[in-house]
């Protein structure tokens, strides 16, 4: 079955530690996204990538980094510079960024907590 | 700046009690309005895309409608399995915000048997 796989489901970060969240898709989609979800707030865009080896900052990129070396993979690193990392992180993909049908396919999310 | 506000924040219904969820939006140029369903601890699942005022789309017990300022998600005779958080998002058609999605905070729907 085609879809988006995020891992791990739960992740704990110690003070000063960088952690990496994995996102893999087998939908052959060009565009991939990382969103952060906090209780009572809308999803906020962290980074997005329209094509391999290219990515752009979203609304809340500070303290995060990404790479897009393969079409299928878009890992997110939460660095020690992100002072409030506790949140539910969602990876998504779409056929093409800005396409007429901007239908996003989401993974099941990673819950990141601070120890 | 694009804004999306959903109301109510939470809605509790009895099974079979029809109601509507509201999504009010402000966007410089609407490319599309999207509805998603999200179950606890899961990622959102796509429901509908609406492109222009007057458009309507239906799926089982759900019907989405669109005006120039808001969208409604009507739920007819809901069942407990319709319980979820419903998210609304708008896509901007213009300039540097082209294709950018702005999400509302969601409405938590609980349907009691």
XYZ file of C-alpha atoms in Angstrom:
228
model
C 0.000 0.000 0.000
C 1.218 3.501 -0.799
C 1.564 5.976 1.995
C 3.746 7.990 4.336
C 5.652 6.387 7.175
C 6.841 8.413 10.127
C 9.100 7.081 12.836
C 9.391 6.859 15.708
C 5.835 7.227 17.033
C 7.153 8.666 20.311
C 10.470 10.438 20.907
C 12.049 11.974 23.971
C 14.693 14.672 23.837
C 17.166 15.566 26.513
C 18.371 19.111 27.107
C 20.906 20.191 24.480
C 20.270 17.183 22.285
C 19.475 17.115 18.571
C 16.923 14.549 17.473
C 15.872 13.448 13.987
C 12.376 12.484 12.911
C 12.073 10.186 9.929
C 9.577 10.547 7.065
C 9.420 8.202 4.075
C 6.833 8.147 1.264
C 6.234 5.684 -1.552
C 3.578 7.743 -3.334
C 6.060 9.136 -5.879
C 5.109 12.648 -4.776
C 7.405 15.572 -5.578
C 6.454 17.804 -2.630
C 6.944 17.022 1.038
C 6.150 19.022 4.170
C 6.718 19.147 7.907
C 4.039 20.571 10.187
C 3.948 21.104 13.922
C 0.668 20.654 15.832
C 0.135 22.046 19.329
C -3.082 21.570 21.340
C -5.723 24.124 20.406
C -3.667 25.522 17.521
C -3.738 24.994 13.810
C -1.023 23.094 11.999
C 2.009 25.321 11.389
C 4.425 24.778 8.519
C 8.059 24.221 9.478
C 9.717 23.379 6.138
C 8.677 22.182 2.727
C 10.423 20.744 -0.307
C 9.174 20.913 -3.875
C 11.901 18.778 -5.372
C 14.961 16.762 -4.430
C 17.895 18.818 -3.097
C 15.696 21.871 -2.593
C 13.665 23.052 0.396
C 12.188 26.268 1.791
C 11.492 27.596 5.261
C 7.927 27.702 6.451
C 6.460 29.919 9.154
C 8.337 28.450 12.118
C 11.676 27.124 10.783
C 13.898 28.446 13.591
C 15.487 25.593 15.561
C 14.774 23.012 12.854
C 16.698 21.667 9.862
C 15.814 19.343 6.977
C 17.389 17.572 4.026
C 15.952 16.154 0.811
C 18.589 13.888 -0.714
C 16.067 11.393 -2.052
C 12.569 11.866 -3.427
C 11.186 9.393 -0.914
C 12.750 10.829 2.230
C 12.454 14.143 4.110
C 13.935 13.881 7.617
C 13.472 16.663 10.170
C 16.096 17.466 12.798
C 14.968 19.277 15.927
C 18.061 21.060 17.174
C 18.978 22.216 20.659
C 18.167 25.742 19.480
C 14.457 24.862 19.494
C 13.561 25.782 23.065
C 9.993 24.498 23.051
C 10.061 21.319 20.990
C 7.251 19.415 22.707
C 4.581 18.928 20.027
C 3.032 16.489 17.578
C 4.996 16.535 14.312
C 3.309 15.644 11.047
C 4.939 14.871 7.726
C 2.910 15.226 4.549
C 3.317 14.947 0.806
C 1.485 16.111 -2.301
C 1.824 15.428 -5.997
C 3.056 18.946 -6.635
C 3.326 22.038 -4.431
C 0.745 24.597 -5.451
C -1.113 22.169 -7.681
C -4.742 22.892 -8.436
C -5.675 20.087 -6.061
C -3.400 20.718 -3.074
C -4.405 17.447 -1.461
C -2.009 16.528 1.297
C -1.364 12.963 2.427
C -0.235 12.827 6.044
C 1.764 10.352 8.052
C 0.653 9.167 11.485
C 2.835 11.664 13.316
C 5.615 11.681 15.891
C 4.995 12.913 19.434
C 8.136 14.628 20.697
C 8.535 15.327 24.394
C 11.306 16.884 26.440
C 12.802 14.919 29.352
C -1.963 37.625 6.609
C -4.240 34.696 5.901
C -6.475 33.639 8.784
C -8.768 30.694 9.418
C -11.086 30.499 12.418
C -13.178 27.433 13.186
C -16.196 27.305 15.445
C -17.248 25.886 17.739
C -14.033 24.615 19.343
C -15.911 21.526 20.513
C -19.303 20.079 19.647
C -21.116 17.261 21.398
C -24.036 15.609 19.584
C -26.343 12.708 20.176
C -26.363 10.039 17.507
C -28.714 11.179 14.744
C -28.613 14.862 15.774
C -27.600 16.859 12.682
C -25.458 19.995 12.979
C -22.880 22.168 11.222
C -19.272 23.189 11.756
C -18.111 26.633 10.650
C -14.850 27.759 9.040
C -14.421 31.516 8.562
C -11.479 32.648 6.490
C -9.568 35.700 5.337
C -7.217 35.210 2.401
C -5.861 37.586 -0.230
C -6.733 35.162 -3.028
C -8.446 31.828 -2.466
C -7.009 28.957 -4.438
C -8.934 26.325 -2.543
C -10.522 25.477 0.810
C -9.846 22.062 2.306
C -11.515 19.950 4.965
C -9.635 17.199 6.784
C -10.619 14.726 9.483
C -8.152 13.833 12.234
C -8.523 10.956 14.688
C -6.634 11.122 18.023
C -2.927 10.361 17.639
C -3.203 10.124 13.845
C -2.479 12.330 10.877
C -5.281 14.267 9.147
C -7.212 12.535 6.374
C -8.413 14.491 3.351
C -12.179 14.969 2.963
C -12.976 17.741 0.456
C -11.607 20.570 -1.651
C -13.836 23.537 -2.566
C -12.723 26.135 -5.085
C -15.441 28.747 -5.579
C -18.403 30.264 -3.771
C -21.548 28.228 -4.192
C -19.719 24.947 -4.584
C -20.905 21.942 -2.560
C -19.449 18.459 -2.083
C -20.834 15.422 -0.290
C -19.418 12.249 1.165
C -21.661 9.889 3.122
C -23.103 11.929 6.034
C -20.914 14.984 5.334
C -21.607 17.927 3.062
C -19.249 20.878 2.635
C -20.357 24.247 1.297
C -18.465 27.438 0.476
C -19.239 31.160 0.440
C -16.867 34.079 -0.097
C -16.177 34.335 3.632
C -16.845 30.936 5.168
C -17.363 27.252 4.708
C -19.727 24.927 6.505
C -19.357 21.216 7.121
C -22.856 19.819 7.597
C -23.176 16.477 9.368
C -26.467 14.683 8.826
C -27.599 12.004 11.285
C -24.095 11.519 12.724
C -22.866 8.234 14.148
C -20.306 7.678 16.942
C -17.692 6.805 14.319
C -17.924 10.388 13.025
C -16.273 11.542 16.255
C -12.989 13.244 15.350
C -11.358 16.638 14.985
C -12.302 18.382 11.745
C -9.717 20.743 10.281
C -10.251 23.489 7.735
C -7.448 25.007 5.635
C -7.153 27.582 2.861
C -4.631 27.743 0.045
C -3.441 31.147 -1.121
C -3.411 31.876 -4.839
C -1.047 34.801 -4.922
C 2.540 35.968 -4.803
C 5.062 34.523 -2.382
C 2.266 32.745 -0.526
C 1.303 30.759 -3.607
C 0.117 27.315 -2.603
C 0.659 27.951 1.092
C -1.906 26.297 3.365
C -3.197 28.052 6.478
C -5.020 25.783 8.933
C -7.679 26.561 11.498
C -7.413 25.182 15.016
C -10.042 22.530 14.417
C -13.433 21.535 15.837
C -13.538 18.500 18.112
C -16.733 16.571 17.365
C -18.031 13.963 19.798
C -21.088 11.902 18.891
C -22.688 9.981 21.731
C -24.695 6.776 21.088
